[in-house]
Amino acid sequence: MTSLGVELDQVRDSDARLLATVSGLDGARLRGLSLLPGWSRAHVVVHLARNADAQLRMIDAALRGQSVEQYPGGEQGRAREIEEGVTADAEDIVAGLVTSTAALEQRWATLPEQAWELETVTLRFRRTVREGIAARWREVEIHHVDLGCGYEPAAWPVEFVGAFLERTVARLPTRMPGTEESGLRWRLVDRDTMRSWRVDGASVQDGDGAADTEVSGSGWQLLAWLVGRGDYGLEVAGKADRLPDLAAYG
């Protein structure tokens, strides 16, 4: 298991790269389209700021022995906060992300040891305060790509791909349209590590055994496809002539 200090350093490094990108955006570029349908870059930046605020709010509530909504008003409240946030001046939008990121990092740095196992409740499930570190890391790395400012999945840290590839593959049976009905068995091969998985409509297993279609490429290519950010040249061989479209994470 990765040590707590390493986890925190990984997120801080990702935060620093993200803030370097965002701080270089002028008003016109900030208002320009992101890679997420219907969202400008400002939407992505505001979302990341509100996500940091939500983590901080949940942590502080857990320290008081309480539980609060990740976003007041649930999904609708989250969307409302973002739409209200993008109406601010460009400088304020960027400053908001800087401030929210710093506040969350500072809270993590001062938490007592016992606080890391306290439980928080997100929009979809329960997780510990410590598990929130990985959740934030995922948000920052994936949405940094979504800004469309030159940071691409190929730049994802090897440690990030290693941490999230297997857990994302594990959820694939519920996200592959028509897999159960077709009976197709897929093999996914990470050519960086030669790790492979066999996926059908009901389960994920180690990659040995019969499969109808093989999808292979670097780990970052697989992860990009799995989180709905494109296939970046993944190789597909077998019965299926193309990769299924997967809904975008985030």
Tab-separated table of C-alpha atoms in Angstrom:
chain	number	residue	atom	x	y	z
A	1	MET	CA	0.000	0.000	0.000
A	2	THR	CA	1.288	3.452	-0.927
A	3	SER	CA	2.231	5.519	2.108
A	4	LEU	CA	0.116	8.493	3.074
A	5	GLY	CA	3.000	10.878	2.471
A	6	VAL	CA	3.527	9.566	-1.058
A	7	GLU	CA	-0.191	9.873	-1.840
A	8	LEU	CA	-0.222	13.482	-0.710
A	9	ASP	CA	2.935	14.299	-2.673
A	10	GLN	CA	1.429	12.779	-5.817
A	11	VAL	CA	-1.641	14.992	-5.591
A	12	ARG	CA	0.411	18.091	-4.785
A	13	ASP	CA	2.549	17.477	-7.873
A	14	SER	CA	-0.565	17.094	-10.018
A	15	ASP	CA	-2.062	20.228	-8.490
A	16	ALA	CA	1.091	22.182	-9.326
A	17	ARG	CA	0.988	21.081	-12.970
A	18	LEU	CA	-2.708	21.925	-13.236
A	19	LEU	CA	-2.286	25.371	-11.680
A	20	ALA	CA	0.628	26.136	-13.992
A	21	THR	CA	-1.645	25.432	-16.959
A	22	VAL	CA	-4.635	27.354	-15.615
A	23	SER	CA	-2.565	30.357	-14.537
A	24	GLY	CA	-1.380	30.702	-18.129
A	25	LEU	CA	-4.898	31.117	-19.534
A	26	ASP	CA	-6.096	34.577	-20.521
A	27	GLY	CA	-9.783	35.443	-20.468
A	28	ALA	CA	-10.432	34.408	-24.063
A	29	ARG	CA	-8.822	30.996	-23.671
A	30	LEU	CA	-10.558	30.429	-20.354
A	31	ARG	CA	-13.912	31.072	-22.026
A	32	GLY	CA	-13.003	28.802	-24.932
A	33	LEU	CA	-14.384	25.313	-25.344
A	34	SER	CA	-12.919	22.476	-23.307
A	35	LEU	CA	-12.841	18.880	-24.529
A	36	LEU	CA	-15.991	18.130	-22.519
A	37	PRO	CA	-19.204	18.651	-24.530
A	38	GLY	CA	-21.047	21.769	-23.419
A	39	TRP	CA	-18.322	22.950	-21.046
A	40	SER	CA	-15.879	25.792	-21.459
A	41	ARG	CA	-12.474	25.682	-19.798
A	42	ALA	CA	-13.980	27.954	-17.163
A	43	HIS	CA	-16.536	25.229	-16.361
A	44	VAL	CA	-13.721	22.730	-15.814
A	45	VAL	CA	-11.771	25.127	-13.591
A	46	VAL	CA	-14.805	26.038	-11.500
A	47	HIS	CA	-15.740	22.383	-11.129
A	48	LEU	CA	-12.269	21.559	-9.830
A	49	ALA	CA	-12.451	24.438	-7.355
A	50	ARG	CA	-15.878	23.398	-6.077
A	51	ASN	CA	-14.702	19.789	-5.840
A	52	ALA	CA	-11.846	20.877	-3.555
A	53	ASP	CA	-14.286	22.964	-1.503
A	54	ALA	CA	-16.571	19.927	-1.182
A	55	GLN	CA	-13.756	17.734	0.105
A	56	LEU	CA	-12.807	20.366	2.654
A	57	ARG	CA	-16.415	20.743	3.779
A	58	MET	CA	-16.839	16.972	4.182
A	59	ILE	CA	-13.568	16.641	6.104
A	60	ASP	CA	-14.469	19.434	8.509
A	61	ALA	CA	-17.885	17.882	9.108
A	62	ALA	CA	-16.320	14.469	9.751
A	63	LEU	CA	-13.978	16.049	12.304
A	64	ARG	CA	-17.074	17.346	14.113
A	65	GLY	CA	-18.664	13.898	13.999
A	66	GLN	CA	-21.173	15.011	11.370
A	67	SER	CA	-22.011	14.190	7.768
A	68	VAL	CA	-22.831	16.760	5.088
A	69	GLU	CA	-23.720	16.573	1.416
A	70	GLN	CA	-20.768	16.643	-0.936
A	71	TYR	CA	-22.614	19.304	-2.920
A	72	PRO	CA	-25.576	21.070	-1.269
A	73	GLY	CA	-28.586	20.120	-3.347
A	74	GLY	CA	-26.944	17.007	-4.837
A	75	GLU	CA	-26.308	16.775	-8.579
A	76	GLN	CA	-28.511	19.778	-9.304
A	77	GLY	CA	-26.743	21.806	-6.658
A	78	ARG	CA	-23.378	20.848	-8.128
A	79	ALA	CA	-24.459	21.948	-11.596
A	80	ARG	CA	-25.903	25.191	-10.219
A	81	GLU	CA	-22.653	26.037	-8.383
A	82	ILE	CA	-20.663	25.542	-11.587
A	83	GLU	CA	-22.985	27.639	-13.743
A	84	GLU	CA	-22.942	30.433	-11.185
A	85	GLY	CA	-19.163	30.215	-10.874
A	86	VAL	CA	-18.421	30.651	-14.576
A	87	THR	CA	-20.101	34.079	-14.568
A	88	ALA	CA	-17.236	35.500	-12.477
A	89	ASP	CA	-14.320	37.431	-13.951
A	90	ALA	CA	-11.591	35.257	-15.439
A	91	GLU	CA	-9.061	36.366	-12.830
A	92	ASP	CA	-11.456	35.420	-10.034
A	93	ILE	CA	-12.115	32.000	-11.568
A	94	VAL	CA	-8.399	31.217	-11.693
A	95	ALA	CA	-7.802	32.645	-8.216
A	96	GLY	CA	-10.672	30.550	-6.899
A	97	LEU	CA	-8.993	27.340	-7.996
A	98	VAL	CA	-5.675	28.426	-6.495
A	99	THR	CA	-7.319	29.272	-3.165
A	100	SER	CA	-9.478	26.129	-2.979
A	101	THR	CA	-6.566	23.858	-3.882
A	102	ALA	CA	-4.310	25.441	-1.281
A	103	ALA	CA	-6.996	25.192	1.413
A	104	LEU	CA	-7.518	21.472	0.805
A	105	GLU	CA	-3.794	20.750	0.758
A	106	GLN	CA	-3.366	22.679	3.997
A	107	ARG	CA	-6.165	20.770	5.709
A	108	TRP	CA	-4.656	17.447	4.659
A	109	ALA	CA	-1.286	18.572	6.014
A	110	THR	CA	-2.725	19.309	9.468
A	111	LEU	CA	-5.063	16.351	9.957
A	112	PRO	CA	-4.467	14.171	13.029
A	113	GLU	CA	-3.687	10.539	12.278
A	114	GLN	CA	-7.071	9.220	13.418
A	115	ALA	CA	-8.935	11.561	11.070
A	116	TRP	CA	-7.905	9.698	7.920
A	117	GLU	CA	-10.288	6.813	8.620
A	118	LEU	CA	-13.308	9.020	9.285
A	119	GLU	CA	-16.166	8.446	6.856
A	120	THR	CA	-17.575	10.943	4.371
A	121	VAL	CA	-20.566	10.593	2.020
A	122	THR	CA	-20.206	11.567	-1.648
A	123	LEU	CA	-22.915	11.864	-4.285
A	124	ARG	CA	-22.745	8.124	-4.942
A	125	PHE	CA	-21.055	6.264	-2.092
A	126	ARG	CA	-19.228	6.419	1.211
A	127	ARG	CA	-15.475	6.775	1.496
A	128	THR	CA	-12.889	7.571	4.126
A	129	VAL	CA	-11.097	10.892	4.307
A	130	ARG	CA	-7.944	9.135	3.083
A	131	GLU	CA	-9.749	7.679	0.072
A	132	GLY	CA	-10.594	11.247	-0.839
A	133	ILE	CA	-6.922	11.819	-1.710
A	134	ALA	CA	-7.098	9.346	-4.595
A	135	ALA	CA	-10.462	10.754	-5.662
A	136	ARG	CA	-8.973	14.237	-5.882
A	137	TRP	CA	-5.949	12.937	-7.787
A	138	ARG	CA	-8.247	11.381	-10.364
A	139	GLU	CA	-10.244	14.607	-10.727
A	140	VAL	CA	-7.142	16.725	-11.229
A	141	GLU	CA	-5.361	14.472	-13.731
A	142	ILE	CA	-8.392	13.707	-15.899
A	143	HIS	CA	-9.786	17.229	-15.962
A	144	HIS	CA	-6.343	18.669	-16.667
A	145	VAL	CA	-6.579	16.759	-19.955
A	146	ASP	CA	-10.104	18.103	-20.496
A	147	LEU	CA	-8.817	21.666	-20.571
A	148	GLY	CA	-7.400	20.937	-24.022
A	149	CYS	CA	-4.293	23.020	-23.391
A	150	GLY	CA	-1.622	20.517	-24.391
A	151	TYR	CA	-1.683	18.207	-21.377
A	152	GLU	CA	-2.640	14.784	-22.738
A	153	PRO	CA	-3.087	11.295	-21.261
A	154	ALA	CA	0.409	10.343	-22.428
A	155	ALA	CA	1.696	12.765	-19.766
A	156	TRP	CA	-0.161	11.042	-16.925
A	157	PRO	CA	2.314	9.833	-14.293
A	158	VAL	CA	3.055	6.122	-14.444
A	159	GLU	CA	1.942	5.894	-10.810
A	160	PHE	CA	-1.419	7.454	-11.686
A	161	VAL	CA	-2.043	4.965	-14.485
A	162	GLY	CA	-0.982	2.090	-12.230
A	163	ALA	CA	-3.282	3.235	-9.441
A	164	PHE	CA	-6.409	3.669	-11.541
A	165	LEU	CA	-6.213	1.311	-14.516
A	166	GLU	CA	-7.132	-1.905	-12.707
A	167	ARG	CA	-9.940	-0.367	-10.667
A	168	THR	CA	-11.388	1.218	-13.805
A	169	VAL	CA	-11.229	-2.084	-15.686
A	170	ALA	CA	-13.084	-3.703	-12.788
A	171	ARG	CA	-16.140	-1.537	-13.478
A	172	LEU	CA	-16.146	-2.207	-17.200
A	173	PRO	CA	-18.854	-4.943	-17.351
A	174	THR	CA	-21.476	-2.422	-16.234
A	175	ARG	CA	-20.342	0.157	-18.801
A	176	MET	CA	-19.840	-1.840	-22.008
A	177	PRO	CA	-23.031	-1.404	-24.062
A	178	GLY	CA	-24.423	-4.671	-25.400
A	179	THR	CA	-21.642	-6.864	-24.002
A	180	GLU	CA	-23.936	-9.155	-22.046
A	181	GLU	CA	-26.398	-9.531	-24.913
A	182	SER	CA	-23.700	-10.197	-27.511
A	183	GLY	CA	-21.789	-12.659	-25.377
A	184	LEU	CA	-18.510	-11.153	-26.566
A	185	ARG	CA	-15.437	-11.701	-24.422
A	186	TRP	CA	-12.834	-8.941	-24.482
A	187	ARG	CA	-9.182	-9.104	-23.533
A	188	LEU	CA	-7.455	-5.872	-22.524
A	189	VAL	CA	-3.650	-5.865	-22.660
A	190	ASP	CA	-1.428	-3.214	-21.094
A	191	ARG	CA	1.710	-3.481	-23.220
A	192	ASP	CA	3.723	-1.443	-20.728
A	193	THR	CA	3.372	-4.036	-17.980
A	194	MET	CA	1.975	-6.980	-20.018
A	195	ARG	CA	-0.857	-7.201	-17.522
A	196	SER	CA	-4.095	-8.372	-19.138
A	197	TRP	CA	-7.751	-8.746	-18.216
A	198	ARG	CA	-10.619	-10.730	-19.736
A	199	VAL	CA	-13.980	-8.956	-19.624
A	200	ASP	CA	-17.467	-10.201	-20.426
A	201	GLY	CA	-20.925	-8.971	-19.540
A	202	ALA	CA	-20.713	-10.213	-15.963
A	203	SER	CA	-17.126	-10.239	-14.730
A	204	VAL	CA	-13.459	-9.320	-15.039
A	205	GLN	CA	-10.817	-12.045	-14.761
A	206	ASP	CA	-7.104	-12.412	-15.402
A	207	GLY	CA	-6.390	-12.327	-19.106
A	208	ASP	CA	-5.679	-16.006	-19.699
A	209	GLY	CA	-8.377	-17.931	-21.521
A	210	ALA	CA	-10.428	-17.533	-24.684
A	211	ALA	CA	-11.463	-14.078	-25.854
A	212	ASP	CA	-13.232	-12.832	-28.971
A	213	THR	CA	-11.573	-9.432	-29.255
A	214	GLU	CA	-8.273	-8.097	-27.934
A	215	VAL	CA	-7.642	-4.440	-27.159
A	216	SER	CA	-4.006	-3.559	-26.588
A	217	GLY	CA	-1.826	-0.524	-26.041
A	218	SER	CA	-0.007	1.426	-23.385
A	219	GLY	CA	-1.606	1.659	-19.976
A	220	TRP	CA	-2.370	5.346	-20.440
A	221	GLN	CA	-4.146	4.606	-23.738
A	222	LEU	CA	-6.337	1.991	-22.055
A	223	LEU	CA	-7.124	4.303	-19.158
A	224	ALA	CA	-7.966	7.207	-21.477
A	225	TRP	CA	-10.468	5.014	-23.329
A	226	LEU	CA	-11.907	3.611	-20.113
A	227	VAL	CA	-12.642	7.081	-18.751
A	228	GLY	CA	-14.229	8.173	-22.026
A	229	ARG	CA	-11.405	10.364	-23.345
A	230	GLY	CA	-10.700	8.578	-26.639
A	231	ASP	CA	-8.615	5.568	-27.613
A	232	TYR	CA	-5.410	7.340	-28.777
A	233	GLY	CA	-4.620	4.572	-31.241
A	234	LEU	CA	-5.434	1.438	-29.227
A	235	GLU	CA	-5.145	-1.709	-31.353
A	236	VAL	CA	-8.299	-3.804	-31.765
A	237	ALA	CA	-8.161	-7.355	-33.161
A	238	GLY	CA	-10.839	-10.026	-33.354
A	239	LYS	CA	-14.600	-10.152	-33.833
A	240	ALA	CA	-15.373	-6.569	-32.859
A	241	ASP	CA	-14.443	-4.085	-35.570
A	242	ARG	CA	-14.318	-1.076	-33.248
A	243	LEU	CA	-14.193	-0.110	-29.618
A	244	PRO	CA	-17.486	0.647	-27.903
A	245	ASP	CA	-18.018	4.231	-26.848
A	246	LEU	CA	-17.775	4.654	-23.089
A	247	ALA	CA	-19.372	7.464	-21.141
A	248	ALA	CA	-16.965	10.147	-19.980
A	249	TYR	CA	-16.003	10.115	-16.334
A	250	GLY	CA	-16.565	13.411	-14.532
